[in-house]
Tab-separated table of C-alpha atoms in Angstrom:
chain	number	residue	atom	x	y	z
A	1	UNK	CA	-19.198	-7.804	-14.931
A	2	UNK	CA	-20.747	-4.326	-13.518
A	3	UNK	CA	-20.411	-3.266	-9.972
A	4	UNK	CA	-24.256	-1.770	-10.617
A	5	UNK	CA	-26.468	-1.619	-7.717
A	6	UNK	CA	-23.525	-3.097	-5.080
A	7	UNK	CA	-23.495	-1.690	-1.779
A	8	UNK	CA	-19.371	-0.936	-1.360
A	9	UNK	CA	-17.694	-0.825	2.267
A	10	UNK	CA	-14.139	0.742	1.667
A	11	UNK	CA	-11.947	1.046	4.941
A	12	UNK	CA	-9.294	3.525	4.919
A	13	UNK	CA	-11.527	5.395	2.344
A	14	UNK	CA	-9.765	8.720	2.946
A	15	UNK	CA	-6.358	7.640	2.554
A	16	UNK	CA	-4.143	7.379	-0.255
A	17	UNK	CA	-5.343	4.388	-2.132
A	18	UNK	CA	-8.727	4.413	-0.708
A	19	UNK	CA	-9.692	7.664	-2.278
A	20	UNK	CA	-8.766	6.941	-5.641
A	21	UNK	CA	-10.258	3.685	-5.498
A	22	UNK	CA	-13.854	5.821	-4.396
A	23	UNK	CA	-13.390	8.102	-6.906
A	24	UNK	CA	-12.589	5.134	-9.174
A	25	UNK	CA	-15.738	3.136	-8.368
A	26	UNK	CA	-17.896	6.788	-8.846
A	27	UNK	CA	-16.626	7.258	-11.991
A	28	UNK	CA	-17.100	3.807	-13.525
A	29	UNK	CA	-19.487	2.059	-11.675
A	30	UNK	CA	-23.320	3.112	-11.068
A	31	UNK	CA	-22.922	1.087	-7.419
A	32	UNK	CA	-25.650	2.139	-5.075
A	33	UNK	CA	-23.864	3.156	-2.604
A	34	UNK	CA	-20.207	3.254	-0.985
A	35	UNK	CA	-19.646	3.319	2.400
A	36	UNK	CA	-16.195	5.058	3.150
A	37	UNK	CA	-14.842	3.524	6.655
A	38	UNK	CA	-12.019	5.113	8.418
A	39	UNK	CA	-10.698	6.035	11.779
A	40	UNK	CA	-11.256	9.974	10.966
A	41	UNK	CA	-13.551	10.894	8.138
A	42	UNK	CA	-11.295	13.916	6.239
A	43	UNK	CA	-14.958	16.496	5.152
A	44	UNK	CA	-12.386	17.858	2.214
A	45	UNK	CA	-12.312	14.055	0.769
A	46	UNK	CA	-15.595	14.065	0.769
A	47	UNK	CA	-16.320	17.553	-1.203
A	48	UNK	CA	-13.607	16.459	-3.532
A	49	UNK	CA	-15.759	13.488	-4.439
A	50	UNK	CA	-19.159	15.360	-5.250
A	51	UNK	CA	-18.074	16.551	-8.656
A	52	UNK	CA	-17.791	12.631	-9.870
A	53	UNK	CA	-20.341	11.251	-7.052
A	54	UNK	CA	-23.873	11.143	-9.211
A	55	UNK	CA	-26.939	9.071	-8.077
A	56	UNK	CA	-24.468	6.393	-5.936
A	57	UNK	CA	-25.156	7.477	-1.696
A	58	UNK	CA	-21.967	8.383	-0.475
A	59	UNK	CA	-21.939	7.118	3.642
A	60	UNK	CA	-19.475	8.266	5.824
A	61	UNK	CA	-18.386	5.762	9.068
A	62	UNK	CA	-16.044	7.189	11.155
A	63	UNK	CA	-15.093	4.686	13.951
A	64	UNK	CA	-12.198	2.450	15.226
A	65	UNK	CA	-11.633	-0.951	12.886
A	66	UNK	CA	-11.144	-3.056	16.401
A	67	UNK	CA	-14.855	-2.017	17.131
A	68	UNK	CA	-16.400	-4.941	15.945
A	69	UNK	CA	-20.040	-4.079	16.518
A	70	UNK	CA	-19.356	-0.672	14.186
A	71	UNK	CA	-17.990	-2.815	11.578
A	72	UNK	CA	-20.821	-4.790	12.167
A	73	UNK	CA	-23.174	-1.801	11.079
A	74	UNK	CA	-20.877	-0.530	8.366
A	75	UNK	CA	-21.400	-4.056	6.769
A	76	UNK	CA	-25.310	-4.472	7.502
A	77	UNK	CA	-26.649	-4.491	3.633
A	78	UNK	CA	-23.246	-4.082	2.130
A	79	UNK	CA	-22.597	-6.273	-0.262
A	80	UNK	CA	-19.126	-5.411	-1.155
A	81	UNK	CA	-15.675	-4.646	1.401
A	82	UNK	CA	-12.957	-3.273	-0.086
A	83	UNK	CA	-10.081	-3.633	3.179
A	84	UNK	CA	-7.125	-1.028	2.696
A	85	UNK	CA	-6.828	0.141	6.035
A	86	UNK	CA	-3.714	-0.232	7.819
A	87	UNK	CA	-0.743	0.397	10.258
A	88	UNK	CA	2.481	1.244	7.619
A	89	UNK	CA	5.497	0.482	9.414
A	90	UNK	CA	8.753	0.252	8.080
A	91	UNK	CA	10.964	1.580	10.807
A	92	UNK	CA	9.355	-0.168	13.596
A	93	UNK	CA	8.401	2.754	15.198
A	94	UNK	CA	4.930	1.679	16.253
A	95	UNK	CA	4.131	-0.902	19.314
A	96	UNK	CA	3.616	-4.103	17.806
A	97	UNK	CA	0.239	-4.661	19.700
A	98	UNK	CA	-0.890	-1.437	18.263
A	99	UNK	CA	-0.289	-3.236	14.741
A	100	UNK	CA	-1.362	-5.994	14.990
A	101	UNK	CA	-4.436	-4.792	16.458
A	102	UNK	CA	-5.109	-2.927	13.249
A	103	UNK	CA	-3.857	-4.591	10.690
A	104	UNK	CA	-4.859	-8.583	12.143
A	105	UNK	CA	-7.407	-8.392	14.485
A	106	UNK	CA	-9.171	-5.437	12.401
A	107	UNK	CA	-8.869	-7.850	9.652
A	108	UNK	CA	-9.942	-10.931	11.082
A	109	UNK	CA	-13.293	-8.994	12.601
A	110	UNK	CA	-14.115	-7.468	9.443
A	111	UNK	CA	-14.085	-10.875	7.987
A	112	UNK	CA	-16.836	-12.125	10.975
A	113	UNK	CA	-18.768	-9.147	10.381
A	114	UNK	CA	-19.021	-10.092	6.790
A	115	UNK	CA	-19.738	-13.102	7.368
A	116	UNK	CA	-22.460	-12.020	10.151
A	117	UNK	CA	-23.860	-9.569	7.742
A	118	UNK	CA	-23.857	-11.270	4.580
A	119	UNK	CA	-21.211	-9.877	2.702
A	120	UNK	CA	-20.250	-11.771	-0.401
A	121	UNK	CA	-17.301	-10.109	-1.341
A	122	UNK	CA	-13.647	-9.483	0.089
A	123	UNK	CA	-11.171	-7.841	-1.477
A	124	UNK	CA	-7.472	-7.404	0.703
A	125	UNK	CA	-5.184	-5.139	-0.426
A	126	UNK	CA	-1.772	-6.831	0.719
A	127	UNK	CA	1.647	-5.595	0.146
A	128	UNK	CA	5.133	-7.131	-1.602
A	129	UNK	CA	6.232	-6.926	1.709
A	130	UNK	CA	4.620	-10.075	2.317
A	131	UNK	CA	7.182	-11.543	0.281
A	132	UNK	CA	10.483	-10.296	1.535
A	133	UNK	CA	13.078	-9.209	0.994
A	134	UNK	CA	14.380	-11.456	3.683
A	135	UNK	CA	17.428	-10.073	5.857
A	136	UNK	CA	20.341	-11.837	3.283
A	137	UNK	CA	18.976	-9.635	0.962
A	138	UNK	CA	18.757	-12.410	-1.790
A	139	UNK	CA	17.675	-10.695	-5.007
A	140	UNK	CA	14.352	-11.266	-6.585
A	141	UNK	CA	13.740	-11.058	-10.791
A	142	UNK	CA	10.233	-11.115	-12.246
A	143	UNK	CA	8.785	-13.195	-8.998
A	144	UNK	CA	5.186	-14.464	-9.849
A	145	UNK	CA	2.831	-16.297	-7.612
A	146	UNK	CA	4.568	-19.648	-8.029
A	147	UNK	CA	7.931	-18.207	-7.117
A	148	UNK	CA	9.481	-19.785	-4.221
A	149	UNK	CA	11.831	-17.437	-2.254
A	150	UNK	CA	13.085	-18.043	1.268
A	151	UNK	CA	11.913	-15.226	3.437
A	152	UNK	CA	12.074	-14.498	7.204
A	153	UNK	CA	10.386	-11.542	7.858
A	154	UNK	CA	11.876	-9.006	10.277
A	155	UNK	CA	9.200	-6.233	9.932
A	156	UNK	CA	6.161	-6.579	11.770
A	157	UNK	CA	4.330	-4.564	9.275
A	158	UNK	CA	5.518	-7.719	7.145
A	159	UNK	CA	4.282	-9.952	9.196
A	160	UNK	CA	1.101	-8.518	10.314
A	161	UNK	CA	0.120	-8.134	6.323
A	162	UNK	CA	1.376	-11.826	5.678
A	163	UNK	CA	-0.758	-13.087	8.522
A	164	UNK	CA	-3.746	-10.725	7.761
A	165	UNK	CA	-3.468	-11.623	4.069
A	166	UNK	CA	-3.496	-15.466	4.842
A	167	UNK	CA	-6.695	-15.187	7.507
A	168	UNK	CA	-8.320	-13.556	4.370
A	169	UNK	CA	-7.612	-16.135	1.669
A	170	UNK	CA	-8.791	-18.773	4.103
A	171	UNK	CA	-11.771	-17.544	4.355
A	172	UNK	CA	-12.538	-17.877	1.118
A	173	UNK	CA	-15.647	-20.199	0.857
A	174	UNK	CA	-17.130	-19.332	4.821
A	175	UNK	CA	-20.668	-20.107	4.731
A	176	UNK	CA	-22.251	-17.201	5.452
A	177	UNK	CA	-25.428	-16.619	7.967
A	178	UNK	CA	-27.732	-16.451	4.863
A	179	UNK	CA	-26.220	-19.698	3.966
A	180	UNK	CA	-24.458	-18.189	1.005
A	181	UNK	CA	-20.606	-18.254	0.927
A	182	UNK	CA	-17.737	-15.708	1.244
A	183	UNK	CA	-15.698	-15.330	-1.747
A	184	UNK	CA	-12.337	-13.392	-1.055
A	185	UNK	CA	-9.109	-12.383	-2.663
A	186	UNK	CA	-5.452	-10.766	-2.053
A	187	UNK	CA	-3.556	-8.143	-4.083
A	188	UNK	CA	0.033	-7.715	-3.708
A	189	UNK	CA	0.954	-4.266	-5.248
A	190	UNK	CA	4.590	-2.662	-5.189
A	191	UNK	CA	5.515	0.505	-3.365
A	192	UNK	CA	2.782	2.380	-4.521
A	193	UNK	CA	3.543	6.190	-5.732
A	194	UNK	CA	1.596	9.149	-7.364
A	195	UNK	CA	-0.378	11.897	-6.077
A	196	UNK	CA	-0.749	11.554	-2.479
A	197	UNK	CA	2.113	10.048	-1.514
A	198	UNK	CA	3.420	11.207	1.411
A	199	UNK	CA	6.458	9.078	1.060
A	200	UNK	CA	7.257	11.394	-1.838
A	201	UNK	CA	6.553	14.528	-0.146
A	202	UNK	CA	8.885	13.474	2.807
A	203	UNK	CA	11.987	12.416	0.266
A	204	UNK	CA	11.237	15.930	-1.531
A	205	UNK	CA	11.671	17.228	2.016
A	206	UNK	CA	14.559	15.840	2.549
A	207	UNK	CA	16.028	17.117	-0.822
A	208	UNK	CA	15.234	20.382	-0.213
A	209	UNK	CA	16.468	20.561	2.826
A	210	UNK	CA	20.240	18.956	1.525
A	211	UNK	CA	19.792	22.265	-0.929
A	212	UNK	CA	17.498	20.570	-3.918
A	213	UNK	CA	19.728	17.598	-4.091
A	214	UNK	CA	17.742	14.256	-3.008
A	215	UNK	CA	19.133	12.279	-0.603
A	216	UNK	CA	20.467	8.186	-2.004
A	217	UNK	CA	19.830	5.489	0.466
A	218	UNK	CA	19.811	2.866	-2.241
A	219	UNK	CA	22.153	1.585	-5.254
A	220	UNK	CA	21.663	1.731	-8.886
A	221	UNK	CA	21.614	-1.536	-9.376
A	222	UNK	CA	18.871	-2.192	-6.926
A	223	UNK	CA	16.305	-2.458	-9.474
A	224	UNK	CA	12.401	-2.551	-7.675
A	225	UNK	CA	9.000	-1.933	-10.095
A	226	UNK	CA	7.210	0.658	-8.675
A	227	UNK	CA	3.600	1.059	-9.308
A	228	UNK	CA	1.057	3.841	-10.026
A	229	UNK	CA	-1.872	4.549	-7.132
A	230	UNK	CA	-4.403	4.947	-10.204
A	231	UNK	CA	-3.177	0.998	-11.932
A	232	UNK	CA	-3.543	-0.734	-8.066
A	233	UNK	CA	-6.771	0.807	-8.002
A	234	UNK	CA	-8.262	-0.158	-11.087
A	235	UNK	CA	-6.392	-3.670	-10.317
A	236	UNK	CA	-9.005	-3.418	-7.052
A	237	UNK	CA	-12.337	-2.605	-9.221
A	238	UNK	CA	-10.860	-5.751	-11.574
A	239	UNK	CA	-10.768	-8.161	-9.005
A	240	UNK	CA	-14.107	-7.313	-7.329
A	241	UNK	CA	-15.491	-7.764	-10.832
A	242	UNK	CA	-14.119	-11.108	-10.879
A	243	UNK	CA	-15.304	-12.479	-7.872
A	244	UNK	CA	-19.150	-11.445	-8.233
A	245	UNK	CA	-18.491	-13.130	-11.962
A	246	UNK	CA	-19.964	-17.028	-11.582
A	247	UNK	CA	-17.544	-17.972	-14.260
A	248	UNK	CA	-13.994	-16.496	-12.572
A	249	UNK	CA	-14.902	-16.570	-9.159
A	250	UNK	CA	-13.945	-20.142	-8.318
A	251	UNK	CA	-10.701	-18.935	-10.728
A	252	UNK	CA	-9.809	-16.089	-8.553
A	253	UNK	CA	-11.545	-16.882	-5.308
A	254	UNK	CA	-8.583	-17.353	-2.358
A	255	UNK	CA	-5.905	-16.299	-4.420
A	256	UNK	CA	-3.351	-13.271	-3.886
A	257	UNK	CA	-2.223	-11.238	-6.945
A	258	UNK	CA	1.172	-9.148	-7.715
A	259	UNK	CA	-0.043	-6.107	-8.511
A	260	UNK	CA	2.834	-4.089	-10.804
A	261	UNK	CA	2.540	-1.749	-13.973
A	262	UNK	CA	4.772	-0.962	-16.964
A	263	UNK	CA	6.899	1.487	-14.672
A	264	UNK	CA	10.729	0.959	-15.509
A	265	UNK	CA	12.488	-1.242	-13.005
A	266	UNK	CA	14.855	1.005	-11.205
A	267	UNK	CA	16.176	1.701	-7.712
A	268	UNK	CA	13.958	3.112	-4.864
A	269	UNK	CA	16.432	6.481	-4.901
A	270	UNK	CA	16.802	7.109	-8.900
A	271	UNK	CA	12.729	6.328	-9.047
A	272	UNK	CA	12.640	9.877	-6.545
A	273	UNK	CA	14.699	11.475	-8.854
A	274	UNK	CA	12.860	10.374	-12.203
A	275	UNK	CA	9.780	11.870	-10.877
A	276	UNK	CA	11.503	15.022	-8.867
A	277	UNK	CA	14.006	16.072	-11.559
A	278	UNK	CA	11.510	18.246	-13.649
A	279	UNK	CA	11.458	20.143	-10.613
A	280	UNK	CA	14.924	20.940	-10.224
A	281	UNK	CA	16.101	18.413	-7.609
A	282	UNK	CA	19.602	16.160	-8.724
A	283	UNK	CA	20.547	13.026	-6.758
A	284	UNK	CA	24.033	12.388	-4.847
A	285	UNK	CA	25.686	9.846	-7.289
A	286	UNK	CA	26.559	7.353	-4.495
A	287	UNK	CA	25.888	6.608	-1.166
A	288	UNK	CA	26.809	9.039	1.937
A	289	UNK	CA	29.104	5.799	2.959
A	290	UNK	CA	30.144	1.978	1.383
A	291	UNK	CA	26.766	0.329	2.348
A	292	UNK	CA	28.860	-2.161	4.712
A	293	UNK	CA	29.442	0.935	6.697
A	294	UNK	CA	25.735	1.749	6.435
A	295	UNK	CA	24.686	-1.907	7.978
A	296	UNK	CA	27.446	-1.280	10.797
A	297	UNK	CA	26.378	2.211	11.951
A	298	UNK	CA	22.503	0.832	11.423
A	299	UNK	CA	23.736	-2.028	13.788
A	300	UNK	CA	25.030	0.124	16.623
A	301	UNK	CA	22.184	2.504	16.295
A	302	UNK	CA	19.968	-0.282	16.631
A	303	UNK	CA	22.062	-1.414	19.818
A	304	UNK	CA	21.963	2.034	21.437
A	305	UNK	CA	18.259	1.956	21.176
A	306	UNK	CA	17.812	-1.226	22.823
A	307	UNK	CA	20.044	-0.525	25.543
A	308	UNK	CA	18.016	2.885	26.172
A	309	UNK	CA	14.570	1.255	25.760
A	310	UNK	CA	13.734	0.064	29.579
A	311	UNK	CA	14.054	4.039	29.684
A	312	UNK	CA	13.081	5.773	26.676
A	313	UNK	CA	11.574	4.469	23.667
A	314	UNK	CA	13.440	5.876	20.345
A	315	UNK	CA	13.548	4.598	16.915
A	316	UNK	CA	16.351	4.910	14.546
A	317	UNK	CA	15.117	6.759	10.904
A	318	UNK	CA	17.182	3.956	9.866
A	319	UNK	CA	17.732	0.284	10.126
A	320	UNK	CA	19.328	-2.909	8.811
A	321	UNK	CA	16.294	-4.307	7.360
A	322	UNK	CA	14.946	-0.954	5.639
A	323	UNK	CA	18.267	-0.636	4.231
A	324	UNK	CA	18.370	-4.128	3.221
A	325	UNK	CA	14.790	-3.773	1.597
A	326	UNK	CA	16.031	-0.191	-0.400
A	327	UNK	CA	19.256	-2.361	-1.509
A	328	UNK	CA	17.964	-5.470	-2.669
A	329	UNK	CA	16.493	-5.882	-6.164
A	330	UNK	CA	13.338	-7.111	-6.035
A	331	UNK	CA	10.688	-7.290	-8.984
A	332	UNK	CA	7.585	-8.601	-9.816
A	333	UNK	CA	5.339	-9.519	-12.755
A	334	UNK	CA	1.511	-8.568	-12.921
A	335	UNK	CA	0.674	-11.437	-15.699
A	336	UNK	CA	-1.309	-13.775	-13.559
A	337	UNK	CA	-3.428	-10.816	-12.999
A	338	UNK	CA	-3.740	-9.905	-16.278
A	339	UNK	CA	-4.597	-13.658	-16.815
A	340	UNK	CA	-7.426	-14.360	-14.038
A	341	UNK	CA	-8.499	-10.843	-13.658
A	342	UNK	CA	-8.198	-8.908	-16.837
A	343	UNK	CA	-5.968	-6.615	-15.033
A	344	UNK	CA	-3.840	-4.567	-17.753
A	345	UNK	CA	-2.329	-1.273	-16.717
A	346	UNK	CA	-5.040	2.072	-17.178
A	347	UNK	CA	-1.845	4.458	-16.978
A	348	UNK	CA	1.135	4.260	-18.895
A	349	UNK	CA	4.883	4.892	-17.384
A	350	UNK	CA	4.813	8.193	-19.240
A	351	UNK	CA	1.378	9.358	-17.843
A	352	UNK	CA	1.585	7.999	-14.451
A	353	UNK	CA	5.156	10.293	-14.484
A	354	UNK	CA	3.448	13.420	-15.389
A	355	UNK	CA	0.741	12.934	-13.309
A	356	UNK	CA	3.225	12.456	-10.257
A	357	UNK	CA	5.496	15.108	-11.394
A	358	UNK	CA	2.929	17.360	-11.645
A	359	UNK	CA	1.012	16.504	-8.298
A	360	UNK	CA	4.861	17.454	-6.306
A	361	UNK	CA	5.133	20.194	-8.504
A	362	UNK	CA	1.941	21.733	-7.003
A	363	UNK	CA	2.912	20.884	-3.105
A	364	UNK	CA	6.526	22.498	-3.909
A	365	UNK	CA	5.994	25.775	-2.712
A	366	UNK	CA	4.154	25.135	0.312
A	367	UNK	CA	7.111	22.521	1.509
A	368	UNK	CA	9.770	24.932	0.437
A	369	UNK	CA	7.761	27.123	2.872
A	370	UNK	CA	6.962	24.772	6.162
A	371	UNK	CA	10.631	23.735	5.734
A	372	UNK	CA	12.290	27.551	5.817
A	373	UNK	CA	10.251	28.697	8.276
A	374	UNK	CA	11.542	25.978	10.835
C-alpha cells in the first residue's frame, strides 16, 4: 500500500527519529502533506528537507503536546499521526510529573484529538524499555512478542512508555466522530544509533576527554542488538502501510512490534567502540571497578542524594538500574515484524556502520574543540 495523498502528523518531527522518518516519507511517499509537530520547530530541519520535499506541503506546528486544543488543530484533516515525541530518561533526572505529562497525558490527548478529528491512523513508537530489564538483571535471548519475562520497572521513562504504549493499543478500534474507527499500533525498537545520536556524541565526549580512550560501563558478555535510526524508520513507514491496508489491518491493528536489524549482538560499550574505532578511540578492557563495587558505590550515591533532596535536588550520572540495564544481556528478534508488516532491514550492519562512523567522524573536530576550550 502507498502513503499517496495522506495527510501525515509527525510529533517530535525535528528530533532524531522524527527527521529521518520526514525525510523518509518525502522520499518515498507522494503524501500530501506532513505536518511536523514539536515543542520548538529547528528552521535548519526544515531547509535540510527542501532538497527531497517535492509537491508534498511541508507544515510546521510548534506548540506544547499537553495543549490539547493545538493538537486538536494539528490533527484537523490529518489523516495520519506518527507519535515519537517524548521525555528520555534514564537517570531519573527529570520530575516524574514532568514525564508523565509528556510522554502519558500527551499521548492519551493525541489519541482524543484523533479521535475528535478523524484520524484513522496511529502509529506509537515505544521503546525495549517497556520490557525490562527488570532490577535482577535476568538475561533476555532472542525475546519476541510472546516472550514472557518478569519485569518490574524501576525507570519512570519505563513506565511512562509501558503505560503510554498500552493506552495506545487499546485504542485500537475507537469509533471515531465520523463513525469510522481508529486503527493503531506499537513499535518496540532497540537503543537506536546513527547519525544524530547524541548519546554517541556524549560517549565520544567522554572518550576524548579520558585521552581518546572510551570509557566501559558495561561487560563483554552483555550482549544487546542495537538498531539503525534509518531501519526503525522505514519499520514506521511499514507499519503505517499496514494499517491503511484492509487486508493486514485487523492483522496488525493493536499490536506492538520489536523493532531490531541485522546489527551484531554485542555490549552497549564495545558497540561505542565498533563505531568510534575508525576514528582513533580504543576502549578500557574492563571495568574502572568489579561491577559489585559499581552497584555498592551506585547504592550510596543514590543514598546521599536522597538524604540531600528535601534540600537540593541532584542526580547521580549513575545508578543501579542504568547499570543493571548496560550489564544485562538483552536481545530481541524483529521476525514478527517481518511477518505482519513486511518489515526487513533497508541498511545492512556494514552500511549502517559507515554511515555512523562517518556522521562522528564529521562532528569530531568541533567536540575536540568545545571540549579543550573548557
Amino acid at each position: 500500500m502507498s502513503l499517496r495523498g495522506e495527510v501525515c502528523v509527525v510529533t517530535g518531527a525535528c528530533g532524531f527519529l522524527g527527521e529521518r522518518l520526514v525525510r523518509l516519507l518525502l522520499e518515498e511517499e507522494k503524501t500530501a502533506e506532513i505536518r511536523l509537530l514539536d515543542k520548538r520547530i529547528q528552521l535548519q530541519v526544515l531547509q535540510s528537507l527542501e532538497d527531497c520535499r517535492g509537491d508534498t506541503k511541508l507544515t510546521p506546528f510548534e506548540g506544547d503536546i499537553q495543549d490539547a486544543d493545538f493538537l486538536r488543530k494539528a490533527c484537523r484533516g490529518a489523516s495520519m499521526v506518527f507519535h515519537i515525541a517524548a521525555i528520555i530518561d534514564v537517570t531519573d533526572s527529570v520530575e516524574y510529573s514532568e514525564i508523565y505529562g509528556v510522554n502519558v497525558k500527551g499521548t492519551q490527548l493525541l489519541l482524543e484529538a484523533c479521535i475528535q478529528e478523524n484520524v484513522s491512523t496511529f502509529i506509537y513508537t515505544s521503546t525495549v524499555e517497556v520490557m525490562g530489564p527488570n532490577p535482577r538483571g535476568d538475561p533476555l535471548i532472542k525475546g519476541n512478542e510472546d516472550t514472557v519475562y518478569s519485569s518490574s520497572l524501576k525507570f519512570n521513562y519505563s513506565k511512562t512508555k509501558k503505560d503510554a504504549e498500552e493506552r495506545t493499543l487499546q485504542a485500537h478500534g475507537e469509533v471515531l466522530q465520523s463513525g469510522g474507527r481508529l486503527a493503531t499500533c506499537a513499535l518496540r525498537p532497540m537503543y537506536i544509533y546513527g547519525e544524530g545520536s547524541h548519546f554517541l556524541l556524549g560517549h565520544m565526549d567522554d572518550g576524548i576527554r579520558n585521552r581518546d580512550v572510551l570509557l566501559r560501563m558495561s561487560v563483554k558478555e552483555a550482549l544487546v542488538n542495537p538498531v539503525y535510526v534509518g531501519n526503525v524508520a522505514f519499520a514506521h513507514l511499514q507499519a503505517a502501510r499496514s494499517l491503511i491496508d484492509p487486508q493486514k489491518r485487523n492483522t496488525v491493528g493493536g499490536k506492538f512490534y520489536f523493532i531490531s536489524d541485522d546489527t551484531p549482538p554485542v555490549s552497549y560499550s564495545d558497540f561505542n567502540h565498533a563505531v568510534m574505532s575508525p576514528l582513533g578511540f580504543s576502549i578500557q578492557e574492563k571495568l574502572p571497578v568489579p561491577l559489585r563495587f559499581f552497584y555498592i558505590f551506585c547504592f550510596f550515591l543514590e543514598t546521599l542524594c536522597m538524604i540531600l533532596r528535601p534540600f537540593i535536588r541532584i542526580t547521580p550520572p549513575l545508578n543501579r538500574q542504568l547499570l543493571t540495564m548496560l550489564n544485562t544481556t538483552f536481545t530481541f528478534s524483529y521476525q514478527k515484524a517481518k511477518n505482519d508488516l513486511g518489515y526487513v532491514p533497508r541498511y545492512s550492519w556494514e552500511e549502517a556502520r559507515k554511515c555512523t562512523t562517518e556522521w562522528l567522524a564529521s562532528q569530531l573536530p568541533m567536540e575536540r574543540e568545545k571540549i579543550m576550550s573548557k
